[in-house]
PDB file of C-alpha atoms in Angstrom:
ATOM      1  CA  MET A   1      22.506  13.185 -11.727  1.00  0.00           C
ATOM      2  CA  LYS A   2      23.892  10.206  -9.825  1.00  0.00           C
ATOM      3  CA  ARG A   3      22.279   6.847 -10.426  1.00  0.00           C
ATOM      4  CA  LEU A   4      21.146   4.844  -7.368  1.00  0.00           C
ATOM      5  CA  GLU A   5      22.853   1.526  -6.848  1.00  0.00           C
ATOM      6  CA  ALA A   6      22.014  -1.481  -4.693  1.00  0.00           C
ATOM      7  CA  GLY A   7      24.428  -0.391  -1.970  1.00  0.00           C
ATOM      8  CA  ASP A   8      22.734   3.012  -1.780  1.00  0.00           C
ATOM      9  CA  LEU A   9      19.359   1.379  -1.174  1.00  0.00           C
ATOM     10  CA  LYS A  10      20.857  -0.804   1.540  1.00  0.00           C
ATOM     11  CA  ASP A  11      22.275   2.282   3.259  1.00  0.00           C
ATOM     12  CA  PHE A  12      18.787   3.831   3.341  1.00  0.00           C
ATOM     13  CA  ASN A  13      17.493   0.814   5.354  1.00  0.00           C
ATOM     14  CA  LEU A  14      14.160   1.079   3.532  1.00  0.00           C
ATOM     15  CA  LEU A  15      13.195  -2.569   3.854  1.00  0.00           C
ATOM     16  CA  LYS A  16      14.459  -3.073   7.389  1.00  0.00           C
ATOM     17  CA  HIS A  17      10.998  -2.831   9.005  1.00  0.00           C
ATOM     18  CA  TYR A  18       8.853  -3.330   5.904  1.00  0.00           C
ATOM     19  CA  ARG A  19       7.013  -6.385   7.244  1.00  0.00           C
ATOM     20  CA  THR A  20       5.818  -4.661  10.426  1.00  0.00           C
ATOM     21  CA  ILE A  21       4.819  -1.519   8.549  1.00  0.00           C
ATOM     22  CA  ARG A  22       2.951  -3.573   5.949  1.00  0.00           C
ATOM     23  CA  LYS A  23       1.130  -5.532   8.662  1.00  0.00           C
ATOM     24  CA  TRP A  24       0.089  -2.265  10.337  1.00  0.00           C
ATOM     25  CA  ALA A  25      -1.159  -0.753   7.065  1.00  0.00           C
ATOM     26  CA  CYS A  26      -3.107  -3.864   6.075  1.00  0.00           C
ATOM     27  CA  ARG A  27      -4.725  -4.476   9.463  1.00  0.00           C
ATOM     28  CA  ASN A  28      -5.902  -0.905   9.912  1.00  0.00           C
ATOM     29  CA  ASN A  29      -7.226  -0.453   6.374  1.00  0.00           C
ATOM     30  CA  ASP A  30      -8.847  -3.855   5.784  1.00  0.00           C
ATOM     31  CA  LEU A  31      -6.439  -4.769   2.970  1.00  0.00           C
ATOM     32  CA  THR A  32      -4.507  -7.909   2.211  1.00  0.00           C
ATOM     33  CA  ASP A  33      -0.746  -7.827   1.659  1.00  0.00           C
ATOM     34  CA  ALA A  34      -1.280  -8.389  -2.061  1.00  0.00           C
ATOM     35  CA  GLU A  35      -3.765  -5.515  -2.327  1.00  0.00           C
ATOM     36  CA  LEU A  36      -1.418  -3.081  -0.589  1.00  0.00           C
ATOM     37  CA  GLU A  37       1.543  -4.070  -2.737  1.00  0.00           C
ATOM     38  CA  LEU A  38      -0.607  -3.883  -5.860  1.00  0.00           C
ATOM     39  CA  LEU A  39      -1.697  -0.354  -4.887  1.00  0.00           C
ATOM     40  CA  ILE A  40       1.966   0.620  -4.515  1.00  0.00           C
ATOM     41  CA  TYR A  41       2.690  -0.864  -7.974  1.00  0.00           C
ATOM     42  CA  LEU A  42      -0.263   0.954  -9.557  1.00  0.00           C
ATOM     43  CA  ASP A  43       0.660   4.228  -7.855  1.00  0.00           C
ATOM     44  CA  CYS A  44       4.097   4.016  -9.503  1.00  0.00           C
ATOM     45  CA  ILE A  45       2.421   3.668 -12.912  1.00  0.00           C
ATOM     46  CA  ASP A  46       0.197   6.706 -12.117  1.00  0.00           C
ATOM     47  CA  MET A  47      -2.586   6.310 -14.713  1.00  0.00           C
ATOM     48  CA  PHE A  48      -3.386   2.771 -15.745  1.00  0.00           C
ATOM     49  CA  THR A  49      -5.862   0.528 -17.526  1.00  0.00           C
ATOM     50  CA  ILE A  50      -7.395  -2.759 -16.482  1.00  0.00           C
ATOM     51  CA  ASP A  51      -4.668  -4.489 -18.517  1.00  0.00           C
ATOM     52  CA  ASP A  52      -1.984  -2.804 -16.366  1.00  0.00           C
ATOM     53  CA  PHE A  53      -3.819  -4.082 -13.295  1.00  0.00           C
ATOM     54  CA  LYS A  54      -3.807  -7.608 -14.718  1.00  0.00           C
ATOM     55  CA  MET A  55      -0.075  -7.378 -15.469  1.00  0.00           C
ATOM     56  CA  GLY A  56       0.588  -6.292 -11.883  1.00  0.00           C
ATOM     57  CA  SER A  57      -1.595  -9.095 -10.524  1.00  0.00           C
ATOM     58  CA  TYR A  58       0.488 -11.869 -12.080  1.00  0.00           C
ATOM     59  CA  SER A  59       2.922 -11.915  -9.171  1.00  0.00           C
ATOM     60  CA  PHE A  60       0.159 -12.448  -6.578  1.00  0.00           C
ATOM     61  CA  SER A  61      -2.181 -15.294  -5.808  1.00  0.00           C
ATOM     62  CA  TRP A  62      -5.320 -15.352  -7.918  1.00  0.00           C
ATOM     63  CA  ASN A  63      -8.278 -13.428  -6.517  1.00  0.00           C
ATOM     64  CA  ASN A  64     -11.032 -12.541  -8.976  1.00  0.00           C
ATOM     65  CA  ARG A  65     -12.692 -10.196  -6.452  1.00  0.00           C
ATOM     66  CA  ARG A  66      -9.595  -8.014  -5.871  1.00  0.00           C
ATOM     67  CA  TRP A  67     -10.377  -5.463  -8.584  1.00  0.00           C
ATOM     68  CA  ASN A  68     -13.997  -5.008  -7.464  1.00  0.00           C
ATOM     69  CA  LYS A  69     -12.922  -4.580  -3.837  1.00  0.00           C
ATOM     70  CA  LEU A  70     -10.374  -1.891  -4.735  1.00  0.00           C
ATOM     71  CA  ILE A  71     -12.988  -0.021  -6.792  1.00  0.00           C
ATOM     72  CA  GLN A  72     -15.874  -0.381  -4.301  1.00  0.00           C
ATOM     73  CA  GLU A  73     -13.805   0.613  -1.284  1.00  0.00           C
ATOM     74  CA  ASP A  74     -12.477   3.661  -3.166  1.00  0.00           C
ATOM     75  CA  TRP A  75      -8.815   2.650  -3.341  1.00  0.00           C
ATOM     76  CA  VAL A  76      -8.899   3.051  -7.131  1.00  0.00           C
ATOM     77  CA  THR A  77     -10.985   5.619  -9.021  1.00  0.00           C
ATOM     78  CA  VAL A  78     -11.843   6.206 -12.662  1.00  0.00           C
ATOM     79  CA  TRP A  79      -9.778   9.069 -14.032  1.00  0.00           C
ATOM     80  CA  ARG A  80     -11.322   9.045 -17.526  1.00  0.00           C
ATOM     81  CA  LYS A  81     -14.412   7.108 -18.548  1.00  0.00           C
ATOM     82  CA  ARG A  82     -14.679   5.411 -21.895  1.00  0.00           C
ATOM     83  CA  ASN A  83     -17.161   6.841 -24.397  1.00  0.00           C
ATOM     84  CA  ARG A  84     -17.232   3.964 -26.889  1.00  0.00           C
ATOM     85  CA  THR A  85     -16.044   6.142 -29.811  1.00  0.00           C
ATOM     86  CA  THR A  86     -12.732   7.901 -29.188  1.00  0.00           C
ATOM     87  CA  GLN A  87     -11.864   6.437 -25.765  1.00  0.00           C
ATOM     88  CA  LYS A  88     -12.112   2.671 -25.997  1.00  0.00           C
ATOM     89  CA  TYR A  89     -11.366   1.925 -22.325  1.00  0.00           C
ATOM     90  CA  ASN A  90     -11.430   3.538 -18.882  1.00  0.00           C
ATOM     91  CA  ILE A  91      -8.275   4.985 -17.398  1.00  0.00           C
ATOM     92  CA  TYR A  92      -7.877   4.558 -13.642  1.00  0.00           C
ATOM     93  CA  LYS A  93      -5.813   6.169 -10.936  1.00  0.00           C
ATOM     94  CA  VAL A  94      -5.052   5.304  -7.305  1.00  0.00           C
ATOM     95  CA  SER A  95      -7.472   7.435  -5.276  1.00  0.00           C
ATOM     96  CA  PHE A  96      -6.544  10.158  -2.805  1.00  0.00           C
ATOM     97  CA  LYS A  97      -7.262   7.695   0.015  1.00  0.00           C
ATOM     98  CA  GLY A  98      -4.835   5.177  -1.514  1.00  0.00           C
ATOM     99  CA  LYS A  99      -2.157   7.796  -2.131  1.00  0.00           C
ATOM    100  CA  GLN A 100      -2.409   8.981   1.489  1.00  0.00           C
ATOM    101  CA  LEU A 101      -1.887   5.430   2.780  1.00  0.00           C
ATOM    102  CA  ILE A 102       1.091   4.831   0.465  1.00  0.00           C
ATOM    103  CA  ARG A 103       2.607   8.177   1.443  1.00  0.00           C
ATOM    104  CA  LYS A 104       2.193   7.286   5.140  1.00  0.00           C
ATOM    105  CA  VAL A 105       3.909   3.915   4.574  1.00  0.00           C
ATOM    106  CA  TYR A 106       6.827   5.664   2.846  1.00  0.00           C
ATOM    107  CA  ARG A 107       7.076   8.250   5.635  1.00  0.00           C
ATOM    108  CA  ILE A 108       7.220   5.507   8.270  1.00  0.00           C
ATOM    109  CA  MET A 109       9.816   3.566   6.261  1.00  0.00           C
ATOM    110  CA  THR A 110      12.067   6.625   6.036  1.00  0.00           C
ATOM    111  CA  GLY A 111      11.650   7.490   9.724  1.00  0.00           C
ATOM    112  CA  GLU A 112       9.745  10.755   9.206  1.00  0.00           C
ATOM    113  CA  ASP A 113       6.680   9.355  11.029  1.00  0.00           C
ATOM    114  CA  ASP A 114       6.116   6.656  13.620  1.00  0.00           C
ATOM    115  CA  ILE A 115       3.520   3.901  13.561  1.00  0.00           C
ATOM    116  CA  PRO A 116       0.564   5.108  15.684  1.00  0.00           C
ATOM    117  CA  THR A 117       0.448   3.476  19.121  1.00  0.00           C
ATOM    118  CA  SER A 118      -2.998   4.561  20.295  1.00  0.00           C
ATOM    119  CA  GLU A 119      -5.751   1.938  20.333  1.00  0.00           C
ATOM    120  CA  ARG A 120      -8.032   4.269  18.385  1.00  0.00           C
ATOM    121  CA  ARG A 121      -5.620   4.721  15.460  1.00  0.00           C
ATOM    122  CA  ASN A 122      -4.069   1.255  15.496  1.00  0.00           C
ATOM    123  CA  SER A 123      -6.211  -1.859  16.014  1.00  0.00           C
ATOM    124  CA  ILE A 124      -3.088  -3.953  16.714  1.00  0.00           C
ATOM    125  CA  MET A 125      -2.632  -2.074  19.999  1.00  0.00           C
ATOM    126  CA  GLN A 126      -5.873  -3.528  21.380  1.00  0.00           C
ATOM    127  CA  GLY A 127      -3.979  -6.795  21.824  1.00  0.00           C
ATOM    128  CA  LYS A 128      -6.914  -9.127  21.215  1.00  0.00           C
ATOM    129  CA  THR A 129      -4.834 -12.013  19.845  1.00  0.00           C
ATOM    130  CA  TYR A 130      -1.397 -13.426  20.457  1.00  0.00           C
ATOM    131  CA  MET A 131      -0.256 -12.154  17.063  1.00  0.00           C
ATOM    132  CA  ASP A 132      -1.397  -8.647  18.038  1.00  0.00           C
ATOM    133  CA  LYS A 133       0.744  -8.803  21.156  1.00  0.00           C
ATOM    134  CA  VAL A 134       3.768  -9.895  19.142  1.00  0.00           C
ATOM    135  CA  LEU A 135       3.161  -7.100  16.622  1.00  0.00           C
ATOM    136  CA  GLN A 136       2.865  -4.568  19.470  1.00  0.00           C
ATOM    137  CA  THR A 137       6.430  -5.332  20.481  1.00  0.00           C
ATOM    138  CA  SER A 138       7.516  -5.047  16.874  1.00  0.00           C
ATOM    139  CA  VAL A 139       5.742  -1.674  16.489  1.00  0.00           C
ATOM    140  CA  TYR A 140       7.502  -0.322  19.569  1.00  0.00           C
ATOM    141  CA  ASN A 141      10.838  -1.561  18.175  1.00  0.00           C
ATOM    142  CA  VAL A 142      10.189   0.167  14.842  1.00  0.00           C
ATOM    143  CA  ASN A 143       9.297   3.430  16.551  1.00  0.00           C
ATOM    144  CA  ARG A 144      12.399   3.243  18.766  1.00  0.00           C
ATOM    145  CA  ASP A 145      14.729   2.651  15.811  1.00  0.00           C
ATOM    146  CA  LYS A 146      15.721   6.126  14.667  1.00  0.00           C
ATOM    147  CA  ASN A 147      18.121   4.740  12.023  1.00  0.00           C
ATOM    148  CA  ARG A 148      15.334   3.643   9.693  1.00  0.00           C
TER     149      ARG A 148
END
């Protein structure tokens, strides 16, 4: 099996439109940039503990409510509960809802899907603020670029 190198990743153009795609995902799912990127990190780990979450959180600004928000809004679920005898701690997993969002982000990055342009599926398209109007143009540019 061939090993991927930095030049191979550049040829895929994965990060070319990452900022616009991230903004879309965060705005339409009530997440911050750090929460989305942390979900992507945790999804790569698959099953994780609270300690893994803390290790992943070191590269982001401190927010002591982040874990509770991800649990309460069903982005992270308990895969195995602790029982105080043989299992000393809970094991968590990114929920189906979180996996669907991450999969959609990957599909948009690779050009398989486009960013939705309807006002119902994309709150940016309502154009309420100046930043929304700027992002609208960026969304149209991403969707037009077939070499993603």
